[in-house]
Amino acid sequence: MVKPLTFKGDKKVKKRKRTEAAEDEARSKAARTEEEVDNDDSWLSADAVTDIAGPTMFVLPTSPPSALSCDVTGKVFTIAIENIVDGNPSSAEPHDVRQVWVTSKIPGTEHYRFKSHHGKYLSCDKFGIFSATSEAVSPLETFVLTETAEKPGTFQIQTLRDTYLTVKEPSSSKANATPEVRGDATETGLDTTLYIRMQARFKPRNKAAKEEKALQKISRSQLEEAVGRKLEDDEVKRLKKARREGDYHEVLLDMKTKNKHDKYG
């Protein structure tokens, strides 16, 4: 390759560490990473009530572990969990859409509602019988989630009548009989204590980590466009640090003000 002619006294052109193509590739990679986080449908355990939102699976204290489930008729029952490692409830994942409920907090309250795969809400009547046939939310479809003090990482589901979701041994002696889900327990215990599994992308701390990463993902060319001139390496570092620490706009304003002083000074 023929090199351009140079002459004594010519100023050396400072090479950019990253080309525009590299900047574009970095932005593209950052966008792909963020999209992957947004679409992360892996399952993990809720650690606190404030974590719980979006698609969830309630892992019941049965042997073997089973999930709270319902069919399109609104019947509520248990389904043994197939996607589980060594019977560990904290590794469970749904294998059937009937095991998945969409959890959301009722605005203006500390209460929760659970929507089934067919769009109806979980309900518990005064006799402690669960169903999922209602399209609206009344006190029967309203629940309180509490953390189990004696066993961190597990929860209790409480009705507004101060009774708890519980599981009982099958009333039938048939080989295929499954545990019965009830909502009439008056005290908490092993049979009311359950794990809640949820999709990673809905967990608040995961969202916060994603937002923190997003703040760091800005290219040199984007910063230079914001300031209105070419930047030195130390200025780029200063702006990126400011984005992480929350004073980006103040630092950006300082640099823009410096531009005006340099222009008219």
PDB file of C-alpha atoms in Angstrom:
ATOM      1  CA  MET A   1       0.000   0.000   0.000  1.00  0.00           C
ATOM      2  CA  VAL A   2       1.432   3.415  -1.026  1.00  0.00           C
ATOM      3  CA  LYS A   3       1.816   5.768   1.926  1.00  0.00           C
ATOM      4  CA  PRO A   4       0.965   9.476   1.465  1.00  0.00           C
ATOM      5  CA  LEU A   5       3.888  11.867   1.186  1.00  0.00           C
ATOM      6  CA  THR A   6       5.039  13.539   4.361  1.00  0.00           C
ATOM      7  CA  PHE A   7       7.277  16.524   4.832  1.00  0.00           C
ATOM      8  CA  LYS A   8       9.478  17.750   7.607  1.00  0.00           C
ATOM      9  CA  GLY A   9       7.542  20.007   9.930  1.00  0.00           C
ATOM     10  CA  ASP A  10       4.151  18.445   9.157  1.00  0.00           C
ATOM     11  CA  LYS A  11       2.059  17.876  12.272  1.00  0.00           C
ATOM     12  CA  LYS A  12       1.366  14.252  13.002  1.00  0.00           C
ATOM     13  CA  VAL A  13      -2.289  13.376  12.790  1.00  0.00           C
ATOM     14  CA  LYS A  14      -3.459  11.862  16.038  1.00  0.00           C
ATOM     15  CA  LYS A  15      -4.980   8.471  15.286  1.00  0.00           C
ATOM     16  CA  ARG A  16      -8.371   7.758  16.717  1.00  0.00           C
ATOM     17  CA  LYS A  17      -8.357   4.700  18.910  1.00  0.00           C
ATOM     18  CA  ARG A  18     -11.667   3.595  17.496  1.00  0.00           C
ATOM     19  CA  THR A  19     -12.979   4.021  13.982  1.00  0.00           C
ATOM     20  CA  GLU A  20     -16.545   5.005  13.176  1.00  0.00           C
ATOM     21  CA  ALA A  21     -17.146   1.416  12.073  1.00  0.00           C
ATOM     22  CA  ALA A  22     -15.971   0.205  15.476  1.00  0.00           C
ATOM     23  CA  GLU A  23     -18.273   2.706  17.190  1.00  0.00           C
ATOM     24  CA  ASP A  24     -21.223   1.479  15.119  1.00  0.00           C
ATOM     25  CA  GLU A  25     -20.367  -2.127  15.952  1.00  0.00           C
ATOM     26  CA  ALA A  26     -20.155  -1.273  19.667  1.00  0.00           C
ATOM     27  CA  ARG A  27     -23.558   0.422  19.559  1.00  0.00           C
ATOM     28  CA  SER A  28     -25.028  -2.530  17.681  1.00  0.00           C
ATOM     29  CA  LYS A  29     -23.572  -4.988  20.194  1.00  0.00           C
ATOM     30  CA  ALA A  30     -24.900  -2.926  23.123  1.00  0.00           C
ATOM     31  CA  ALA A  31     -28.362  -2.866  21.533  1.00  0.00           C
ATOM     32  CA  ARG A  32     -28.275  -6.642  21.036  1.00  0.00           C
ATOM     33  CA  THR A  33     -27.219  -7.183  24.664  1.00  0.00           C
ATOM     34  CA  GLU A  34     -30.007  -4.959  25.951  1.00  0.00           C
ATOM     35  CA  GLU A  35     -32.533  -6.761  23.761  1.00  0.00           C
ATOM     36  CA  GLU A  36     -31.336 -10.105  25.137  1.00  0.00           C
ATOM     37  CA  VAL A  37     -31.891  -8.848  28.705  1.00  0.00           C
ATOM     38  CA  ASP A  38     -35.366  -7.571  27.782  1.00  0.00           C
ATOM     39  CA  ASN A  39     -36.213 -10.988  26.344  1.00  0.00           C
ATOM     40  CA  ASP A  40     -34.656 -13.017  29.165  1.00  0.00           C
ATOM     41  CA  ASP A  41     -37.316 -15.620  29.898  1.00  0.00           C
ATOM     42  CA  SER A  42     -35.197 -17.739  32.242  1.00  0.00           C
ATOM     43  CA  TRP A  43     -36.747 -18.530  35.631  1.00  0.00           C
ATOM     44  CA  LEU A  44     -35.430 -17.655  39.083  1.00  0.00           C
ATOM     45  CA  SER A  45     -36.738 -17.493  42.636  1.00  0.00           C
ATOM     46  CA  ALA A  46     -38.321 -14.407  44.134  1.00  0.00           C
ATOM     47  CA  ASP A  47     -36.411 -13.297  47.236  1.00  0.00           C
ATOM     48  CA  ALA A  48     -38.862 -10.683  48.496  1.00  0.00           C
ATOM     49  CA  VAL A  49     -42.493  -9.721  47.964  1.00  0.00           C
ATOM     50  CA  THR A  50     -41.338  -6.610  46.098  1.00  0.00           C
ATOM     51  CA  ASP A  51     -39.684  -8.875  43.490  1.00  0.00           C
ATOM     52  CA  ILE A  52     -42.894 -10.572  42.444  1.00  0.00           C
ATOM     53  CA  ALA A  53     -44.410  -9.499  39.124  1.00  0.00           C
ATOM     54  CA  GLY A  54     -45.148 -10.917  35.697  1.00  0.00           C
ATOM     55  CA  PRO A  55     -45.328 -14.631  34.849  1.00  0.00           C
ATOM     56  CA  THR A  56     -44.943 -16.669  38.032  1.00  0.00           C
ATOM     57  CA  MET A  57     -45.155 -20.265  39.180  1.00  0.00           C
ATOM     58  CA  PHE A  58     -46.228 -21.181  42.704  1.00  0.00           C
ATOM     59  CA  VAL A  59     -44.247 -24.215  43.870  1.00  0.00           C
ATOM     60  CA  LEU A  60     -46.319 -26.028  46.476  1.00  0.00           C
ATOM     61  CA  PRO A  61     -44.943 -27.972  49.493  1.00  0.00           C
ATOM     62  CA  THR A  62     -45.896 -31.396  48.178  1.00  0.00           C
ATOM     63  CA  SER A  63     -43.807 -34.501  47.610  1.00  0.00           C
ATOM     64  CA  PRO A  64     -42.805 -34.477  44.828  1.00  0.00           C
ATOM     65  CA  PRO A  65     -43.054 -30.679  44.342  1.00  0.00           C
ATOM     66  CA  SER A  66     -46.087 -29.545  42.357  1.00  0.00           C
ATOM     67  CA  ALA A  67     -47.378 -26.248  40.970  1.00  0.00           C
ATOM     68  CA  LEU A  68     -50.645 -24.411  41.508  1.00  0.00           C
ATOM     69  CA  SER A  69     -52.486 -24.885  38.202  1.00  0.00           C
ATOM     70  CA  CYS A  70     -55.842 -24.434  36.507  1.00  0.00           C
ATOM     71  CA  ASP A  71     -57.593 -25.432  33.291  1.00  0.00           C
ATOM     72  CA  VAL A  72     -59.776 -23.422  30.906  1.00  0.00           C
ATOM     73  CA  THR A  73     -62.904 -24.318  32.881  1.00  0.00           C
ATOM     74  CA  GLY A  74     -61.443 -22.568  35.925  1.00  0.00           C
ATOM     75  CA  LYS A  75     -60.789 -25.703  37.961  1.00  0.00           C
ATOM     76  CA  VAL A  76     -57.760 -25.275  40.251  1.00  0.00           C
ATOM     77  CA  PHE A  77     -55.518 -28.238  41.027  1.00  0.00           C
ATOM     78  CA  THR A  78     -51.876 -29.308  41.275  1.00  0.00           C
ATOM     79  CA  ILE A  79     -49.566 -30.566  38.534  1.00  0.00           C
ATOM     80  CA  ALA A  80     -46.339 -32.353  39.454  1.00  0.00           C
ATOM     81  CA  ILE A  81     -43.333 -30.359  38.224  1.00  0.00           C
ATOM     82  CA  GLU A  82     -41.228 -32.079  35.564  1.00  0.00           C
ATOM     83  CA  ASN A  83     -38.596 -29.370  35.024  1.00  0.00           C
ATOM     84  CA  ILE A  84     -36.785 -29.576  38.347  1.00  0.00           C
ATOM     85  CA  VAL A  85     -33.278 -30.534  39.498  1.00  0.00           C
ATOM     86  CA  ASP A  86     -33.044 -33.206  42.213  1.00  0.00           C
ATOM     87  CA  GLY A  87     -36.453 -32.232  43.582  1.00  0.00           C
ATOM     88  CA  ASN A  88     -35.179 -28.782  44.610  1.00  0.00           C
ATOM     89  CA  PRO A  89     -38.124 -26.302  44.572  1.00  0.00           C
ATOM     90  CA  SER A  90     -35.775 -23.376  43.889  1.00  0.00           C
ATOM     91  CA  SER A  91     -34.822 -24.920  40.529  1.00  0.00           C
ATOM     92  CA  ALA A  92     -38.363 -25.511  39.273  1.00  0.00           C
ATOM     93  CA  GLU A  93     -39.591 -24.246  35.905  1.00  0.00           C
ATOM     94  CA  PRO A  94     -43.003 -24.704  34.286  1.00  0.00           C
ATOM     95  CA  HIS A  95     -43.484 -27.305  31.587  1.00  0.00           C
ATOM     96  CA  ASP A  96     -47.193 -26.631  31.136  1.00  0.00           C
ATOM     97  CA  VAL A  97     -48.888 -23.247  30.522  1.00  0.00           C
ATOM     98  CA  ARG A  98     -51.506 -24.207  33.120  1.00  0.00           C
ATOM     99  CA  GLN A  99     -48.810 -23.804  35.797  1.00  0.00           C
ATOM    100  CA  VAL A 100     -48.205 -20.132  34.961  1.00  0.00           C
ATOM    101  CA  TRP A 101     -49.970 -17.158  36.549  1.00  0.00           C
ATOM    102  CA  VAL A 102     -49.408 -13.490  35.764  1.00  0.00           C
ATOM    103  CA  THR A 103     -48.956 -11.671  39.059  1.00  0.00           C
ATOM    104  CA  SER A 104     -49.662  -7.957  39.387  1.00  0.00           C
ATOM    105  CA  LYS A 105     -50.066  -5.567  42.277  1.00  0.00           C
ATOM    106  CA  ILE A 106     -53.461  -3.888  42.607  1.00  0.00           C
ATOM    107  CA  PRO A 107     -52.846  -0.121  42.231  1.00  0.00           C
ATOM    108  CA  GLY A 108     -53.089   1.876  45.449  1.00  0.00           C
ATOM    109  CA  THR A 109     -52.925  -1.221  47.677  1.00  0.00           C
ATOM    110  CA  GLU A 110     -50.494  -3.814  48.990  1.00  0.00           C
ATOM    111  CA  HIS A 111     -52.652  -6.574  47.519  1.00  0.00           C
ATOM    112  CA  TYR A 112     -52.048  -8.853  44.545  1.00  0.00           C
ATOM    113  CA  ARG A 113     -54.068 -10.569  41.835  1.00  0.00           C
ATOM    114  CA  PHE A 114     -53.160 -13.679  39.864  1.00  0.00           C
ATOM    115  CA  LYS A 115     -54.346 -14.095  36.273  1.00  0.00           C
ATOM    116  CA  SER A 116     -54.460 -17.559  34.716  1.00  0.00           C
ATOM    117  CA  HIS A 117     -53.310 -18.539  31.230  1.00  0.00           C
ATOM    118  CA  HIS A 118     -56.891 -18.182  29.964  1.00  0.00           C
ATOM    119  CA  GLY A 119     -57.319 -14.649  31.320  1.00  0.00           C
ATOM    120  CA  LYS A 120     -59.394 -15.381  34.436  1.00  0.00           C
ATOM    121  CA  TYR A 121     -58.378 -14.468  37.988  1.00  0.00           C
ATOM    122  CA  LEU A 122     -57.652 -16.849  40.848  1.00  0.00           C
ATOM    123  CA  SER A 123     -60.419 -16.689  43.430  1.00  0.00           C
ATOM    124  CA  CYS A 124     -61.058 -18.211  46.849  1.00  0.00           C
ATOM    125  CA  ASP A 125     -64.602 -18.387  48.231  1.00  0.00           C
ATOM    126  CA  LYS A 126     -65.718 -18.363  51.865  1.00  0.00           C
ATOM    127  CA  PHE A 127     -65.462 -22.155  52.002  1.00  0.00           C
ATOM    128  CA  GLY A 128     -61.794 -22.102  50.985  1.00  0.00           C
ATOM    129  CA  ILE A 129     -62.419 -23.434  47.484  1.00  0.00           C
ATOM    130  CA  PHE A 130     -60.231 -22.046  44.715  1.00  0.00           C
ATOM    131  CA  SER A 131     -61.332 -21.390  41.146  1.00  0.00           C
ATOM    132  CA  ALA A 132     -60.325 -19.210  38.207  1.00  0.00           C
ATOM    133  CA  THR A 133     -63.517 -18.127  36.453  1.00  0.00           C
ATOM    134  CA  SER A 134     -63.766 -14.398  37.124  1.00  0.00           C
ATOM    135  CA  GLU A 135     -62.841 -11.699  34.606  1.00  0.00           C
ATOM    136  CA  ALA A 136     -63.013  -8.985  37.288  1.00  0.00           C
ATOM    137  CA  VAL A 137     -61.260  -8.510  40.617  1.00  0.00           C
ATOM    138  CA  SER A 138     -63.321  -8.433  43.814  1.00  0.00           C
ATOM    139  CA  PRO A 139     -62.204  -9.205  47.389  1.00  0.00           C
ATOM    140  CA  LEU A 140     -62.439 -12.896  46.469  1.00  0.00           C
ATOM    141  CA  GLU A 141     -59.746 -12.405  43.798  1.00  0.00           C
ATOM    142  CA  THR A 142     -57.537 -10.297  46.071  1.00  0.00           C
ATOM    143  CA  PHE A 143     -54.586 -11.750  47.986  1.00  0.00           C
ATOM    144  CA  VAL A 144     -51.789 -10.718  50.303  1.00  0.00           C
ATOM    145  CA  LEU A 145     -48.268 -12.049  49.788  1.00  0.00           C
ATOM    146  CA  THR A 146     -46.076 -12.342  52.874  1.00  0.00           C
ATOM    147  CA  GLU A 147     -42.529 -13.551  53.369  1.00  0.00           C
ATOM    148  CA  THR A 148     -41.948 -16.517  55.685  1.00  0.00           C
ATOM    149  CA  ALA A 149     -39.808 -15.271  58.566  1.00  0.00           C
ATOM    150  CA  GLU A 150     -38.593 -18.751  59.541  1.00  0.00           C
ATOM    151  CA  LYS A 151     -37.607 -19.708  55.989  1.00  0.00           C
ATOM    152  CA  PRO A 152     -36.211 -16.863  53.843  1.00  0.00           C
ATOM    153  CA  GLY A 153     -37.009 -17.140  50.147  1.00  0.00           C
ATOM    154  CA  THR A 154     -40.450 -18.669  50.731  1.00  0.00           C
ATOM    155  CA  PHE A 155     -43.894 -17.089  50.944  1.00  0.00           C
ATOM    156  CA  GLN A 156     -47.458 -17.347  52.194  1.00  0.00           C
ATOM    157  CA  ILE A 157     -50.556 -16.530  50.126  1.00  0.00           C
ATOM    158  CA  GLN A 158     -53.252 -15.024  52.332  1.00  0.00           C
ATOM    159  CA  THR A 159     -56.890 -14.218  51.521  1.00  0.00           C
ATOM    160  CA  LEU A 160     -58.670 -11.085  52.777  1.00  0.00           C
ATOM    161  CA  ARG A 161     -60.424 -13.337  55.325  1.00  0.00           C
ATOM    162  CA  ASP A 162     -57.033 -13.985  56.958  1.00  0.00           C
ATOM    163  CA  THR A 163     -56.879 -17.591  55.811  1.00  0.00           C
ATOM    164  CA  TYR A 164     -53.997 -19.123  53.882  1.00  0.00           C
ATOM    165  CA  LEU A 165     -53.501 -21.212  50.783  1.00  0.00           C
ATOM    166  CA  THR A 166     -52.577 -24.713  51.872  1.00  0.00           C
ATOM    167  CA  VAL A 167     -52.206 -28.180  50.379  1.00  0.00           C
ATOM    168  CA  LYS A 168     -53.717 -31.330  51.815  1.00  0.00           C
ATOM    169  CA  GLU A 169     -53.170 -34.992  51.123  1.00  0.00           C
ATOM    170  CA  PRO A 170     -55.427 -36.504  48.444  1.00  0.00           C
ATOM    171  CA  SER A 171     -58.846 -37.393  49.790  1.00  0.00           C
ATOM    172  CA  SER A 172     -59.041 -40.213  47.255  1.00  0.00           C
ATOM    173  CA  SER A 173     -57.113 -43.466  47.540  1.00  0.00           C
ATOM    174  CA  LYS A 174     -56.701 -43.734  43.762  1.00  0.00           C
ATOM    175  CA  ALA A 175     -53.152 -44.091  42.460  1.00  0.00           C
ATOM    176  CA  ASN A 176     -53.408 -40.963  40.326  1.00  0.00           C
ATOM    177  CA  ALA A 177     -54.955 -38.802  43.059  1.00  0.00           C
ATOM    178  CA  THR A 178     -53.257 -35.423  43.552  1.00  0.00           C
ATOM    179  CA  PRO A 179     -52.940 -33.183  46.631  1.00  0.00           C
ATOM    180  CA  GLU A 180     -55.849 -30.815  47.198  1.00  0.00           C
ATOM    181  CA  VAL A 181     -55.374 -27.033  47.212  1.00  0.00           C
ATOM    182  CA  ARG A 182     -57.445 -25.195  49.805  1.00  0.00           C
ATOM    183  CA  GLY A 183     -57.705 -21.647  51.094  1.00  0.00           C
ATOM    184  CA  ASP A 184     -58.971 -22.282  54.613  1.00  0.00           C
ATOM    185  CA  ALA A 185     -55.826 -22.686  56.736  1.00  0.00           C
ATOM    186  CA  THR A 186     -56.035 -20.427  59.786  1.00  0.00           C
ATOM    187  CA  GLU A 187     -52.354 -20.674  60.676  1.00  0.00           C
ATOM    188  CA  THR A 188     -49.126 -20.799  58.697  1.00  0.00           C
ATOM    189  CA  GLY A 189     -47.016 -23.940  58.643  1.00  0.00           C
ATOM    190  CA  LEU A 190     -45.088 -26.251  56.356  1.00  0.00           C
ATOM    191  CA  ASP A 191     -48.193 -26.940  54.270  1.00  0.00           C
ATOM    192  CA  THR A 192     -48.750 -23.202  53.589  1.00  0.00           C
ATOM    193  CA  THR A 193     -45.131 -22.353  52.761  1.00  0.00           C
ATOM    194  CA  LEU A 194     -44.280 -22.136  49.071  1.00  0.00           C
ATOM    195  CA  TYR A 195     -41.612 -20.981  46.651  1.00  0.00           C
ATOM    196  CA  ILE A 196     -42.405 -18.461  43.953  1.00  0.00           C
ATOM    197  CA  ARG A 197     -40.560 -18.734  40.665  1.00  0.00           C
ATOM    198  CA  MET A 198     -40.596 -15.850  38.183  1.00  0.00           C
ATOM    199  CA  GLN A 199     -39.051 -14.710  34.920  1.00  0.00           C
ATOM    200  CA  ALA A 200     -35.698 -12.977  35.337  1.00  0.00           C
ATOM    201  CA  ARG A 201     -36.582  -9.935  33.236  1.00  0.00           C
ATOM    202  CA  PHE A 202     -39.309  -8.893  35.691  1.00  0.00           C
ATOM    203  CA  LYS A 203     -37.134  -8.954  38.811  1.00  0.00           C
ATOM    204  CA  PRO A 204     -36.497  -5.343  39.955  1.00  0.00           C
ATOM    205  CA  ARG A 205     -32.803  -5.797  40.768  1.00  0.00           C
ATOM    206  CA  ASN A 206     -32.246  -7.271  37.307  1.00  0.00           C
ATOM    207  CA  LYS A 207     -33.991  -4.258  35.793  1.00  0.00           C
ATOM    208  CA  ALA A 208     -31.822  -1.920  37.869  1.00  0.00           C
ATOM    209  CA  ALA A 209     -28.670  -3.702  36.725  1.00  0.00           C
ATOM    210  CA  LYS A 210     -29.841  -3.415  33.113  1.00  0.00           C
ATOM    211  CA  GLU A 211     -30.464   0.325  33.525  1.00  0.00           C
ATOM    212  CA  GLU A 212     -27.014   0.755  35.072  1.00  0.00           C
ATOM    213  CA  LYS A 213     -25.426  -0.994  32.093  1.00  0.00           C
ATOM    214  CA  ALA A 214     -27.469   1.121  29.697  1.00  0.00           C
ATOM    215  CA  LEU A 215     -26.074   4.262  31.296  1.00  0.00           C
ATOM    216  CA  GLN A 216     -22.552   3.069  30.546  1.00  0.00           C
ATOM    217  CA  LYS A 217     -23.311   2.140  26.929  1.00  0.00           C
ATOM    218  CA  ILE A 218     -22.699   5.381  25.068  1.00  0.00           C
ATOM    219  CA  SER A 219     -20.170   5.809  22.292  1.00  0.00           C
ATOM    220  CA  ARG A 220     -17.534   8.471  21.869  1.00  0.00           C
ATOM    221  CA  SER A 221     -19.267   9.806  18.760  1.00  0.00           C
ATOM    222  CA  GLN A 222     -22.553  10.185  20.688  1.00  0.00           C
ATOM    223  CA  LEU A 223     -20.776  12.144  23.410  1.00  0.00           C
ATOM    224  CA  GLU A 224     -19.021  14.347  20.858  1.00  0.00           C
ATOM    225  CA  GLU A 225     -22.348  15.025  19.163  1.00  0.00           C
ATOM    226  CA  ALA A 226     -23.854  16.049  22.516  1.00  0.00           C
ATOM    227  CA  VAL A 227     -20.952  18.395  23.336  1.00  0.00           C
ATOM    228  CA  GLY A 228     -20.623  19.737  19.794  1.00  0.00           C
ATOM    229  CA  ARG A 229     -16.925  19.083  19.246  1.00  0.00           C
ATOM    230  CA  LYS A 230     -14.192  16.465  19.270  1.00  0.00           C
ATOM    231  CA  LEU A 231     -13.318  15.245  22.750  1.00  0.00           C
ATOM    232  CA  GLU A 232     -10.072  14.279  24.415  1.00  0.00           C
ATOM    233  CA  ASP A 233      -9.816  10.846  26.039  1.00  0.00           C
ATOM    234  CA  ASP A 234     -10.009  12.276  29.556  1.00  0.00           C
ATOM    235  CA  GLU A 235     -13.169  14.211  28.633  1.00  0.00           C
ATOM    236  CA  VAL A 236     -14.833  11.036  27.348  1.00  0.00           C
ATOM    237  CA  LYS A 237     -13.966   9.248  30.594  1.00  0.00           C
ATOM    238  CA  ARG A 238     -15.292  12.172  32.617  1.00  0.00           C
ATOM    239  CA  LEU A 239     -18.630  12.161  30.788  1.00  0.00           C
ATOM    240  CA  LYS A 240     -19.059   8.383  31.076  1.00  0.00           C
ATOM    241  CA  LYS A 241     -18.293   8.564  34.783  1.00  0.00           C
ATOM    242  CA  ALA A 242     -20.836  11.378  35.145  1.00  0.00           C
ATOM    243  CA  ARG A 243     -23.518   9.213  33.496  1.00  0.00           C
ATOM    244  CA  ARG A 244     -22.880   6.478  36.055  1.00  0.00           C
ATOM    245  CA  GLU A 245     -22.887   8.874  39.001  1.00  0.00           C
ATOM    246  CA  GLY A 246     -25.922  10.921  37.971  1.00  0.00           C
ATOM    247  CA  ASP A 247     -24.392  14.336  37.200  1.00  0.00           C
ATOM    248  CA  TYR A 248     -24.045  13.883  33.439  1.00  0.00           C
ATOM    249  CA  HIS A 249     -26.098  16.943  32.482  1.00  0.00           C
ATOM    250  CA  GLU A 250     -24.104  19.235  34.785  1.00  0.00           C
ATOM    251  CA  VAL A 251     -20.776  18.043  33.352  1.00  0.00           C
ATOM    252  CA  LEU A 252     -22.149  18.283  29.810  1.00  0.00           C
ATOM    253  CA  LEU A 253     -23.249  21.877  30.456  1.00  0.00           C
ATOM    254  CA  ASP A 254     -19.786  22.731  31.805  1.00  0.00           C
ATOM    255  CA  MET A 255     -18.190  21.422  28.618  1.00  0.00           C
ATOM    256  CA  LYS A 256     -20.627  23.298  26.396  1.00  0.00           C
ATOM    257  CA  THR A 257     -19.968  26.493  28.359  1.00  0.00           C
ATOM    258  CA  LYS A 258     -16.228  25.918  27.901  1.00  0.00           C
ATOM    259  CA  ASN A 259     -16.845  25.672  24.147  1.00  0.00           C
ATOM    260  CA  LYS A 260     -18.359  29.163  24.123  1.00  0.00           C
ATOM    261  CA  HIS A 261     -15.537  30.617  26.212  1.00  0.00           C
ATOM    262  CA  ASP A 262     -12.933  29.071  23.903  1.00  0.00           C
ATOM    263  CA  LYS A 263     -14.770  30.439  20.875  1.00  0.00           C
ATOM    264  CA  TYR A 264     -15.133  34.010  22.082  1.00  0.00           C
ATOM    265  CA  GLY A 265     -12.271  34.244  24.575  1.00  0.00           C
TER     266      GLY A 265
END
